[in-house]
Amino acid sequence: MDLIFAPQLLRARKRRALAAREEGAGFLMRRTAEDLMDRLATVERRFPRAAAVFCLTADAADAIVESGKADEVVRVEADERLLDGGYEGRLAAPETVPLPAESLDLAVSLLTLHETNDTPGLLLQIRRALKPDGLFLAALAGAGTLQELRESLLQAETEISGGAAPRVSPFADVRDTGALLQRAGFALPVTDLETLTVRYSTMFDLMRDLRAMGATSALAERSRRPATRALFLRAAEIYQERFADPDGRIRATFNIVWMSGWAPHTSQQKPLKPGSAKVSLKSALSGGKDES
């Protein structure tokens, strides 16, 4: 399998961010964890055993506990230094789920699935770890995230060197994530998109936050040539020209794709077989009156 991301570099980015612990850099994770709690509040059932799978921080586990929907929570991470917060922890190799089959009632993943090399394989493992009728909820960065930064860097590098290397990670479209859920065998898959616009004084303030999140590029095919000061200065100028508000502050877009699916169970609704409908679509659209 061709690697999209360099696993060792990904872990190094996260460890560096954890060590720095810059104040305010966790705003996106905290916001997503709050959304998770709201979504769990709409589910009218309890989950005896839940897992926060590769969520980097304790925010997801805290949200599950605060929702009052789970009796116990386990955290799964690829680095033991990420396992804090007083929860039961499981250390795992990247993109592996070290939990027995049908051992979970709820699995959650926040803001890491967009950095996986084998997303279908990881989803399949999560589905197998769920009991029948267990729920999976995840949030990941989707297409359009950091588009302003991507365009500015691309234009600047094209101007300076006549070509451009990828410097912002690729992100999946919301429709693609629904297909991934189906491919992994989840029932009743649902996806939706939430857009968050964050404003900064300059592009360099945005990049500082991305480093503090451990979210700078870890692409396997990244350029090995060090980026020059001239490149970033020109990119900042382009960013300011194209994506600034009247007050001079620039916009950064984060498109968060939410996905949910259930481990199959006989009690779940199933689509009708083709040809088994009792009422024609034409009749339904015409208010129940067939036209001859």
PDB file of C-alpha atoms in Angstrom:
ATOM      1  CA  MET A   1       0.000   0.000   0.000  1.00  0.00           C
ATOM      2  CA  ASP A   2       1.351   3.416  -0.970  1.00  0.00           C
ATOM      3  CA  LEU A   3       1.614   5.665   2.061  1.00  0.00           C
ATOM      4  CA  ILE A   4      -0.092   9.052   2.025  1.00  0.00           C
ATOM      5  CA  PHE A   5       1.264  10.022   5.434  1.00  0.00           C
ATOM      6  CA  ALA A   6       4.574   9.201   7.130  1.00  0.00           C
ATOM      7  CA  PRO A   7       3.551   7.437  10.384  1.00  0.00           C
ATOM      8  CA  GLN A   8       6.704   8.283  12.341  1.00  0.00           C
ATOM      9  CA  LEU A   9       6.490  11.939  11.370  1.00  0.00           C
ATOM     10  CA  LEU A  10       2.814  12.034  12.346  1.00  0.00           C
ATOM     11  CA  ARG A  11       3.632  10.728  15.826  1.00  0.00           C
ATOM     12  CA  ALA A  12       6.552  13.154  16.147  1.00  0.00           C
ATOM     13  CA  ARG A  13       4.243  16.070  15.298  1.00  0.00           C
ATOM     14  CA  LYS A  14       1.738  15.002  17.967  1.00  0.00           C
ATOM     15  CA  ARG A  15       4.430  14.445  20.609  1.00  0.00           C
ATOM     16  CA  ARG A  16       5.913  17.871  19.943  1.00  0.00           C
ATOM     17  CA  ALA A  17       2.506  19.494  20.271  1.00  0.00           C
ATOM     18  CA  LEU A  18       1.868  17.607  23.516  1.00  0.00           C
ATOM     19  CA  ALA A  19       5.194  18.732  24.961  1.00  0.00           C
ATOM     20  CA  ALA A  20       4.598  22.369  24.013  1.00  0.00           C
ATOM     21  CA  ARG A  21       1.036  22.534  25.376  1.00  0.00           C
ATOM     22  CA  GLU A  22       0.475  26.005  23.973  1.00  0.00           C
ATOM     23  CA  GLU A  23      -2.515  27.718  25.536  1.00  0.00           C
ATOM     24  CA  GLY A  24      -5.487  28.039  23.223  1.00  0.00           C
ATOM     25  CA  ALA A  25      -4.191  25.589  20.592  1.00  0.00           C
ATOM     26  CA  GLY A  26      -6.764  22.965  21.551  1.00  0.00           C
ATOM     27  CA  PHE A  27      -9.764  25.101  20.575  1.00  0.00           C
ATOM     28  CA  LEU A  28     -10.716  22.917  17.591  1.00  0.00           C
ATOM     29  CA  MET A  29     -10.624  19.679  19.583  1.00  0.00           C
ATOM     30  CA  ARG A  30     -12.619  21.237  22.424  1.00  0.00           C
ATOM     31  CA  ARG A  31     -15.223  22.574  20.006  1.00  0.00           C
ATOM     32  CA  THR A  32     -15.519  19.155  18.346  1.00  0.00           C
ATOM     33  CA  ALA A  33     -15.826  17.411  21.720  1.00  0.00           C
ATOM     34  CA  GLU A  34     -18.675  19.776  22.641  1.00  0.00           C
ATOM     35  CA  ASP A  35     -20.410  18.866  19.373  1.00  0.00           C
ATOM     36  CA  LEU A  36     -19.903  15.191  20.229  1.00  0.00           C
ATOM     37  CA  MET A  37     -21.657  15.684  23.559  1.00  0.00           C
ATOM     38  CA  ASP A  38     -24.584  17.387  21.798  1.00  0.00           C
ATOM     39  CA  ARG A  39     -24.878  14.507  19.329  1.00  0.00           C
ATOM     40  CA  LEU A  40     -24.794  11.884  22.047  1.00  0.00           C
ATOM     41  CA  ALA A  41     -27.568  13.758  23.858  1.00  0.00           C
ATOM     42  CA  THR A  42     -29.907  13.015  20.944  1.00  0.00           C
ATOM     43  CA  VAL A  43     -29.345   9.239  21.175  1.00  0.00           C
ATOM     44  CA  GLU A  44     -31.980   7.723  23.449  1.00  0.00           C
ATOM     45  CA  ARG A  45     -29.952   4.863  24.881  1.00  0.00           C
ATOM     46  CA  ARG A  46     -26.987   4.109  27.116  1.00  0.00           C
ATOM     47  CA  PHE A  47     -23.681   2.524  26.156  1.00  0.00           C
ATOM     48  CA  PRO A  48     -22.198   0.344  28.920  1.00  0.00           C
ATOM     49  CA  ARG A  49     -18.676   0.367  27.437  1.00  0.00           C
ATOM     50  CA  ALA A  50     -17.284   3.102  25.181  1.00  0.00           C
ATOM     51  CA  ALA A  51     -13.912   3.798  23.585  1.00  0.00           C
ATOM     52  CA  ALA A  52     -12.223   6.972  22.390  1.00  0.00           C
ATOM     53  CA  VAL A  53     -10.067   5.675  19.543  1.00  0.00           C
ATOM     54  CA  PHE A  54      -7.041   7.775  18.533  1.00  0.00           C
ATOM     55  CA  CYS A  55      -8.483  11.080  19.766  1.00  0.00           C
ATOM     56  CA  LEU A  56      -5.097  12.474  20.922  1.00  0.00           C
ATOM     57  CA  THR A  57      -6.456  14.203  24.035  1.00  0.00           C
ATOM     58  CA  ALA A  58      -8.868  13.340  26.828  1.00  0.00           C
ATOM     59  CA  ASP A  59     -11.495  15.746  25.444  1.00  0.00           C
ATOM     60  CA  ALA A  60     -13.482  13.034  23.645  1.00  0.00           C
ATOM     61  CA  ALA A  61     -13.488  10.735  26.694  1.00  0.00           C
ATOM     62  CA  ASP A  62     -14.504  13.659  28.915  1.00  0.00           C
ATOM     63  CA  ALA A  63     -17.387  14.465  26.547  1.00  0.00           C
ATOM     64  CA  ILE A  64     -18.619  10.868  26.652  1.00  0.00           C
ATOM     65  CA  VAL A  65     -18.558  10.901  30.456  1.00  0.00           C
ATOM     66  CA  GLU A  66     -20.244  14.307  30.703  1.00  0.00           C
ATOM     67  CA  SER A  67     -22.993  13.173  28.334  1.00  0.00           C
ATOM     68  CA  GLY A  68     -23.986  10.566  30.917  1.00  0.00           C
ATOM     69  CA  LYS A  69     -24.431   8.002  28.137  1.00  0.00           C
ATOM     70  CA  ALA A  70     -21.657   5.545  29.035  1.00  0.00           C
ATOM     71  CA  ASP A  71     -20.750   3.547  32.127  1.00  0.00           C
ATOM     72  CA  GLU A  72     -17.024   3.181  31.378  1.00  0.00           C
ATOM     73  CA  VAL A  73     -14.616   4.642  28.839  1.00  0.00           C
ATOM     74  CA  VAL A  74     -11.315   3.319  27.516  1.00  0.00           C
ATOM     75  CA  ARG A  75      -8.840   5.417  25.525  1.00  0.00           C
ATOM     76  CA  VAL A  76      -6.793   3.937  22.655  1.00  0.00           C
ATOM     77  CA  GLU A  77      -3.681   5.828  21.495  1.00  0.00           C
ATOM     78  CA  ALA A  78      -0.523   5.111  19.512  1.00  0.00           C
ATOM     79  CA  ASP A  79       1.765   6.828  22.043  1.00  0.00           C
ATOM     80  CA  GLU A  80       1.681   6.243  25.777  1.00  0.00           C
ATOM     81  CA  ARG A  81       2.414   9.935  26.386  1.00  0.00           C
ATOM     82  CA  LEU A  82      -1.022  10.730  24.973  1.00  0.00           C
ATOM     83  CA  LEU A  83      -2.754   8.512  27.523  1.00  0.00           C
ATOM     84  CA  ASP A  84      -3.679  10.862  30.333  1.00  0.00           C
ATOM     85  CA  GLY A  85      -6.845  12.028  32.022  1.00  0.00           C
ATOM     86  CA  GLY A  86      -7.269   9.132  34.444  1.00  0.00           C
ATOM     87  CA  TYR A  87      -8.949   6.739  31.984  1.00  0.00           C
ATOM     88  CA  GLU A  88      -8.232   3.114  31.257  1.00  0.00           C
ATOM     89  CA  GLY A  89      -5.726   3.211  28.409  1.00  0.00           C
ATOM     90  CA  ARG A  90      -4.685   0.848  25.622  1.00  0.00           C
ATOM     91  CA  LEU A  91      -1.499   1.359  23.641  1.00  0.00           C
ATOM     92  CA  ALA A  92      -1.826   0.392  19.977  1.00  0.00           C
ATOM     93  CA  ALA A  93       0.208   0.394  16.807  1.00  0.00           C
ATOM     94  CA  PRO A  94      -0.978   3.153  14.464  1.00  0.00           C
ATOM     95  CA  GLU A  95      -4.251   2.332  12.700  1.00  0.00           C
ATOM     96  CA  THR A  96      -4.876  -0.819  14.736  1.00  0.00           C
ATOM     97  CA  VAL A  97      -7.639  -1.401  17.290  1.00  0.00           C
ATOM     98  CA  PRO A  98      -6.418  -3.678  20.122  1.00  0.00           C
ATOM     99  CA  LEU A  99      -9.898  -4.469  21.436  1.00  0.00           C
ATOM    100  CA  PRO A 100     -11.746  -7.809  21.259  1.00  0.00           C
ATOM    101  CA  ALA A 101     -14.504  -8.327  18.724  1.00  0.00           C
ATOM    102  CA  GLU A 102     -17.934  -7.195  19.914  1.00  0.00           C
ATOM    103  CA  SER A 103     -16.546  -5.636  23.108  1.00  0.00           C
ATOM    104  CA  LEU A 104     -17.798  -2.065  22.693  1.00  0.00           C
ATOM    105  CA  ASP A 105     -21.194  -0.395  22.690  1.00  0.00           C
ATOM    106  CA  LEU A 106     -19.863   2.959  21.488  1.00  0.00           C
ATOM    107  CA  ALA A 107     -16.707   3.982  19.607  1.00  0.00           C
ATOM    108  CA  VAL A 108     -15.664   7.568  18.967  1.00  0.00           C
ATOM    109  CA  SER A 109     -12.858   9.094  16.907  1.00  0.00           C
ATOM    110  CA  LEU A 110     -12.149  12.837  16.755  1.00  0.00           C
ATOM    111  CA  LEU A 111      -9.936  14.727  14.305  1.00  0.00           C
ATOM    112  CA  THR A 112      -7.522  11.941  13.313  1.00  0.00           C
ATOM    113  CA  LEU A 113      -9.199   9.820  10.622  1.00  0.00           C
ATOM    114  CA  HIS A 114      -8.155  12.326   7.951  1.00  0.00           C
ATOM    115  CA  GLU A 115      -4.515  11.393   8.698  1.00  0.00           C
ATOM    116  CA  THR A 116      -4.780   7.639   8.162  1.00  0.00           C
ATOM    117  CA  ASN A 117      -3.228   5.630   5.339  1.00  0.00           C
ATOM    118  CA  ASP A 118      -5.760   2.790   5.457  1.00  0.00           C
ATOM    119  CA  THR A 119      -8.991   4.441   6.518  1.00  0.00           C
ATOM    120  CA  PRO A 120     -11.247   1.570   5.287  1.00  0.00           C
ATOM    121  CA  GLY A 121      -9.155  -0.932   7.255  1.00  0.00           C
ATOM    122  CA  LEU A 122      -9.329   1.111  10.453  1.00  0.00           C
ATOM    123  CA  LEU A 123     -13.102   1.565  10.106  1.00  0.00           C
ATOM    124  CA  LEU A 124     -13.499  -2.177   9.592  1.00  0.00           C
ATOM    125  CA  GLN A 125     -11.571  -2.855  12.815  1.00  0.00           C
ATOM    126  CA  ILE A 126     -13.742  -0.394  14.729  1.00  0.00           C
ATOM    127  CA  ARG A 127     -16.913  -2.000  13.352  1.00  0.00           C
ATOM    128  CA  ARG A 128     -15.689  -5.451  14.423  1.00  0.00           C
ATOM    129  CA  ALA A 129     -14.964  -4.161  17.937  1.00  0.00           C
ATOM    130  CA  LEU A 130     -18.568  -2.985  18.287  1.00  0.00           C
ATOM    131  CA  LYS A 131     -21.317  -5.202  19.596  1.00  0.00           C
ATOM    132  CA  PRO A 132     -24.300  -5.666  17.274  1.00  0.00           C
ATOM    133  CA  ASP A 133     -26.248  -2.382  17.272  1.00  0.00           C
ATOM    134  CA  GLY A 134     -23.215  -0.541  18.657  1.00  0.00           C
ATOM    135  CA  LEU A 135     -22.690   3.048  17.539  1.00  0.00           C
ATOM    136  CA  PHE A 136     -19.691   4.668  15.859  1.00  0.00           C
ATOM    137  CA  LEU A 137     -19.315   8.465  15.809  1.00  0.00           C
ATOM    138  CA  ALA A 138     -16.409  10.306  14.234  1.00  0.00           C
ATOM    139  CA  ALA A 139     -15.346  13.777  13.172  1.00  0.00           C
ATOM    140  CA  LEU A 140     -12.576  14.484  10.689  1.00  0.00           C
ATOM    141  CA  ALA A 141     -11.312  17.374   8.620  1.00  0.00           C
ATOM    142  CA  GLY A 142     -13.047  17.371   5.240  1.00  0.00           C
ATOM    143  CA  ALA A 143     -12.527  18.805   1.778  1.00  0.00           C
ATOM    144  CA  GLY A 144     -12.127  22.574   1.788  1.00  0.00           C
ATOM    145  CA  THR A 145     -10.321  22.651   5.134  1.00  0.00           C
ATOM    146  CA  LEU A 146      -7.465  25.197   5.039  1.00  0.00           C
ATOM    147  CA  GLN A 147      -8.239  25.893   1.392  1.00  0.00           C
ATOM    148  CA  GLU A 148      -7.087  29.488   1.807  1.00  0.00           C
ATOM    149  CA  LEU A 149      -3.677  28.370   3.070  1.00  0.00           C
ATOM    150  CA  ARG A 150      -3.392  25.756   0.337  1.00  0.00           C
ATOM    151  CA  GLU A 151      -4.114  28.279  -2.425  1.00  0.00           C
ATOM    152  CA  SER A 152      -1.749  30.891  -1.009  1.00  0.00           C
ATOM    153  CA  LEU A 153       1.179  28.492  -0.671  1.00  0.00           C
ATOM    154  CA  LEU A 154       0.539  27.021  -4.115  1.00  0.00           C
ATOM    155  CA  GLN A 155       0.467  30.410  -5.812  1.00  0.00           C
ATOM    156  CA  ALA A 156       3.534  31.675  -3.954  1.00  0.00           C
ATOM    157  CA  GLU A 157       5.636  28.608  -4.738  1.00  0.00           C
ATOM    158  CA  THR A 158       4.567  28.655  -8.379  1.00  0.00           C
ATOM    159  CA  GLU A 159       5.648  32.284  -8.675  1.00  0.00           C
ATOM    160  CA  ILE A 160       9.002  31.757  -6.961  1.00  0.00           C
ATOM    161  CA  SER A 161      10.138  28.377  -8.281  1.00  0.00           C
ATOM    162  CA  GLY A 162       7.890  27.655 -11.261  1.00  0.00           C
ATOM    163  CA  GLY A 163       6.343  24.604  -9.601  1.00  0.00           C
ATOM    164  CA  ALA A 164       4.770  23.573  -6.327  1.00  0.00           C
ATOM    165  CA  ALA A 165       4.952  20.639  -3.915  1.00  0.00           C
ATOM    166  CA  PRO A 166       1.967  19.584  -1.776  1.00  0.00           C
ATOM    167  CA  ARG A 167       2.175  21.371   1.574  1.00  0.00           C
ATOM    168  CA  VAL A 168      -1.372  20.882   2.910  1.00  0.00           C
ATOM    169  CA  SER A 169      -2.856  17.432   3.481  1.00  0.00           C
ATOM    170  CA  PRO A 170      -5.637  16.135   1.201  1.00  0.00           C
ATOM    171  CA  PHE A 171      -9.087  15.877   2.769  1.00  0.00           C
ATOM    172  CA  ALA A 172     -12.021  13.621   1.896  1.00  0.00           C
ATOM    173  CA  ASP A 173     -15.335  14.852   0.545  1.00  0.00           C
ATOM    174  CA  VAL A 174     -18.394  14.306   2.757  1.00  0.00           C
ATOM    175  CA  ARG A 175     -19.864  11.902   0.179  1.00  0.00           C
ATOM    176  CA  ASP A 176     -16.674   9.833   0.183  1.00  0.00           C
ATOM    177  CA  THR A 177     -16.877   9.355   3.957  1.00  0.00           C
ATOM    178  CA  GLY A 178     -20.375   7.905   3.655  1.00  0.00           C
ATOM    179  CA  ALA A 179     -19.081   5.411   1.094  1.00  0.00           C
ATOM    180  CA  LEU A 180     -16.257   4.464   3.478  1.00  0.00           C
ATOM    181  CA  LEU A 181     -18.779   3.646   6.205  1.00  0.00           C
ATOM    182  CA  GLN A 182     -20.718   1.400   3.845  1.00  0.00           C
ATOM    183  CA  ARG A 183     -17.541  -0.287   2.663  1.00  0.00           C
ATOM    184  CA  ALA A 184     -16.616  -1.089   6.273  1.00  0.00           C
ATOM    185  CA  GLY A 185     -20.000  -2.758   6.819  1.00  0.00           C
ATOM    186  CA  PHE A 186     -21.745  -0.133   8.947  1.00  0.00           C
ATOM    187  CA  ALA A 187     -25.525   0.012   8.855  1.00  0.00           C
ATOM    188  CA  LEU A 188     -27.572   3.225   8.637  1.00  0.00           C
ATOM    189  CA  PRO A 189     -24.578   5.413   7.705  1.00  0.00           C
ATOM    190  CA  VAL A 190     -25.064   9.172   8.019  1.00  0.00           C
ATOM    191  CA  THR A 191     -22.656  12.016   7.238  1.00  0.00           C
ATOM    192  CA  ASP A 192     -22.977  15.770   7.561  1.00  0.00           C
ATOM    193  CA  LEU A 193     -20.732  18.810   7.390  1.00  0.00           C
ATOM    194  CA  GLU A 194     -20.092  21.648   9.823  1.00  0.00           C
ATOM    195  CA  THR A 195     -18.010  24.630   8.749  1.00  0.00           C
ATOM    196  CA  LEU A 196     -16.002  26.653  11.244  1.00  0.00           C
ATOM    197  CA  THR A 197     -14.325  29.890  10.143  1.00  0.00           C
ATOM    198  CA  VAL A 198     -11.501  31.090  12.377  1.00  0.00           C
ATOM    199  CA  ARG A 199      -9.944  34.532  11.953  1.00  0.00           C
ATOM    200  CA  TYR A 200      -6.283  35.407  12.501  1.00  0.00           C
ATOM    201  CA  SER A 201      -4.159  38.522  12.334  1.00  0.00           C
ATOM    202  CA  THR A 202      -1.737  36.914   9.877  1.00  0.00           C
ATOM    203  CA  MET A 203      -1.031  33.612   8.125  1.00  0.00           C
ATOM    204  CA  PHE A 204       1.854  33.072  10.538  1.00  0.00           C
ATOM    205  CA  ASP A 205      -0.558  33.066  13.495  1.00  0.00           C
ATOM    206  CA  LEU A 206      -2.574  30.350  11.771  1.00  0.00           C
ATOM    207  CA  MET A 207       0.561  28.292  11.115  1.00  0.00           C
ATOM    208  CA  ARG A 208       1.590  28.683  14.758  1.00  0.00           C
ATOM    209  CA  ASP A 209      -1.740  27.186  15.840  1.00  0.00           C
ATOM    210  CA  LEU A 210      -1.399  24.323  13.360  1.00  0.00           C
ATOM    211  CA  ARG A 211       2.042  23.459  14.750  1.00  0.00           C
ATOM    212  CA  ALA A 212       0.665  23.613  18.291  1.00  0.00           C
ATOM    213  CA  MET A 213      -2.094  21.169  17.256  1.00  0.00           C
ATOM    214  CA  GLY A 214       0.435  18.818  15.671  1.00  0.00           C
ATOM    215  CA  ALA A 215      -1.446  19.416  12.422  1.00  0.00           C
ATOM    216  CA  THR A 216       1.329  20.507  10.073  1.00  0.00           C
ATOM    217  CA  SER A 217       1.921  18.403   6.969  1.00  0.00           C
ATOM    218  CA  ALA A 218       3.261  14.861   7.403  1.00  0.00           C
ATOM    219  CA  LEU A 219       2.790  13.814   3.781  1.00  0.00           C
ATOM    220  CA  ALA A 220       4.996  10.944   2.652  1.00  0.00           C
ATOM    221  CA  GLU A 221       5.526  12.696  -0.700  1.00  0.00           C
ATOM    222  CA  ARG A 222       6.288  16.082   0.814  1.00  0.00           C
ATOM    223  CA  SER A 223       9.113  18.162  -0.600  1.00  0.00           C
ATOM    224  CA  ARG A 224      12.445  17.473   1.091  1.00  0.00           C
ATOM    225  CA  ARG A 225      13.701  20.943   0.233  1.00  0.00           C
ATOM    226  CA  PRO A 226      13.403  23.368   3.156  1.00  0.00           C
ATOM    227  CA  ALA A 227      10.800  26.042   2.509  1.00  0.00           C
ATOM    228  CA  THR A 228      12.358  29.472   2.174  1.00  0.00           C
ATOM    229  CA  ARG A 229      11.504  32.619   4.055  1.00  0.00           C
ATOM    230  CA  ALA A 230      10.660  34.239   0.738  1.00  0.00           C
ATOM    231  CA  LEU A 231       8.033  31.570   0.054  1.00  0.00           C
ATOM    232  CA  PHE A 232       6.195  32.147   3.315  1.00  0.00           C
ATOM    233  CA  LEU A 233       6.413  35.927   3.076  1.00  0.00           C
ATOM    234  CA  ARG A 234       4.920  35.872  -0.428  1.00  0.00           C
ATOM    235  CA  ALA A 235       2.245  33.355   0.655  1.00  0.00           C
ATOM    236  CA  ALA A 236       1.301  35.633   3.545  1.00  0.00           C
ATOM    237  CA  GLU A 237       0.909  38.537   1.120  1.00  0.00           C
ATOM    238  CA  ILE A 238      -1.336  36.483  -1.172  1.00  0.00           C
ATOM    239  CA  TYR A 239      -3.371  35.268   1.804  1.00  0.00           C
ATOM    240  CA  GLN A 240      -3.896  38.853   2.927  1.00  0.00           C
ATOM    241  CA  GLU A 241      -4.880  39.989  -0.566  1.00  0.00           C
ATOM    242  CA  ARG A 242      -7.393  37.200  -1.213  1.00  0.00           C
ATOM    243  CA  PHE A 243      -8.807  36.149   2.121  1.00  0.00           C
ATOM    244  CA  ALA A 244      -8.848  39.153   4.448  1.00  0.00           C
ATOM    245  CA  ASP A 245     -11.945  40.788   5.894  1.00  0.00           C
ATOM    246  CA  PRO A 246     -12.393  44.591   5.845  1.00  0.00           C
ATOM    247  CA  ASP A 247     -10.750  44.828   9.279  1.00  0.00           C
ATOM    248  CA  GLY A 248      -7.590  43.185   7.897  1.00  0.00           C
ATOM    249  CA  ARG A 249      -7.935  39.842   9.662  1.00  0.00           C
ATOM    250  CA  ILE A 250      -7.670  36.715   7.511  1.00  0.00           C
ATOM    251  CA  ARG A 251     -10.066  33.762   7.408  1.00  0.00           C
ATOM    252  CA  ALA A 252      -9.194  30.082   7.849  1.00  0.00           C
ATOM    253  CA  THR A 253     -11.833  27.459   7.039  1.00  0.00           C
ATOM    254  CA  PHE A 254     -12.177  24.167   8.907  1.00  0.00           C
ATOM    255  CA  ASN A 255     -14.775  21.830   7.378  1.00  0.00           C
ATOM    256  CA  ILE A 256     -15.595  19.137   9.917  1.00  0.00           C
ATOM    257  CA  VAL A 257     -17.229  16.022   8.506  1.00  0.00           C
ATOM    258  CA  TRP A 258     -19.305  14.080  11.023  1.00  0.00           C
ATOM    259  CA  MET A 259     -19.989  10.431  10.298  1.00  0.00           C
ATOM    260  CA  SER A 260     -22.057   7.874  12.166  1.00  0.00           C
ATOM    261  CA  GLY A 261     -22.905   4.246  11.627  1.00  0.00           C
ATOM    262  CA  TRP A 262     -24.179   1.246  13.533  1.00  0.00           C
ATOM    263  CA  ALA A 263     -22.859  -2.280  13.759  1.00  0.00           C
ATOM    264  CA  PRO A 264     -25.493  -4.382  11.966  1.00  0.00           C
ATOM    265  CA  HIS A 265     -28.291  -5.914  14.033  1.00  0.00           C
ATOM    266  CA  THR A 266     -31.518  -7.686  13.112  1.00  0.00           C
ATOM    267  CA  SER A 267     -33.619  -5.028  14.868  1.00  0.00           C
ATOM    268  CA  GLN A 268     -32.457  -2.247  12.554  1.00  0.00           C
ATOM    269  CA  GLN A 269     -34.511  -0.865   9.699  1.00  0.00           C
ATOM    270  CA  LYS A 270     -33.641  -2.269   6.315  1.00  0.00           C
ATOM    271  CA  PRO A 271     -34.374  -0.941   2.826  1.00  0.00           C
ATOM    272  CA  LEU A 272     -37.213  -2.620   0.957  1.00  0.00           C
ATOM    273  CA  LYS A 273     -36.346  -5.095  -1.754  1.00  0.00           C
ATOM    274  CA  PRO A 274     -36.709  -3.728  -5.290  1.00  0.00           C
ATOM    275  CA  GLY A 275     -40.298  -4.151  -6.506  1.00  0.00           C
ATOM    276  CA  SER A 276     -41.769  -4.747  -3.038  1.00  0.00           C
ATOM    277  CA  ALA A 277     -43.257  -1.258  -2.541  1.00  0.00           C
ATOM    278  CA  LYS A 278     -47.035  -1.136  -2.052  1.00  0.00           C
ATOM    279  CA  VAL A 279     -47.446   2.413  -3.357  1.00  0.00           C
ATOM    280  CA  SER A 280     -45.909   3.783  -6.529  1.00  0.00           C
ATOM    281  CA  LEU A 281     -43.589   6.778  -6.415  1.00  0.00           C
ATOM    282  CA  LYS A 282     -45.892   8.477  -8.940  1.00  0.00           C
ATOM    283  CA  SER A 283     -48.819   8.004  -6.581  1.00  0.00           C
ATOM    284  CA  ALA A 284     -46.885   9.324  -3.597  1.00  0.00           C
ATOM    285  CA  LEU A 285     -45.841  12.447  -5.460  1.00  0.00           C
ATOM    286  CA  SER A 286     -49.366  13.112  -6.685  1.00  0.00           C
ATOM    287  CA  GLY A 287     -50.885  12.945  -3.214  1.00  0.00           C
ATOM    288  CA  GLY A 288     -52.072   9.346  -3.538  1.00  0.00           C
ATOM    289  CA  LYS A 289     -54.085   9.865  -6.766  1.00  0.00           C
ATOM    290  CA  ASP A 290     -52.848   7.861  -9.725  1.00  0.00           C
ATOM    291  CA  GLU A 291     -53.326   9.582 -13.043  1.00  0.00           C
ATOM    292  CA  SER A 292     -54.396   7.522 -16.025  1.00  0.00           C
TER     293      SER A 292
END
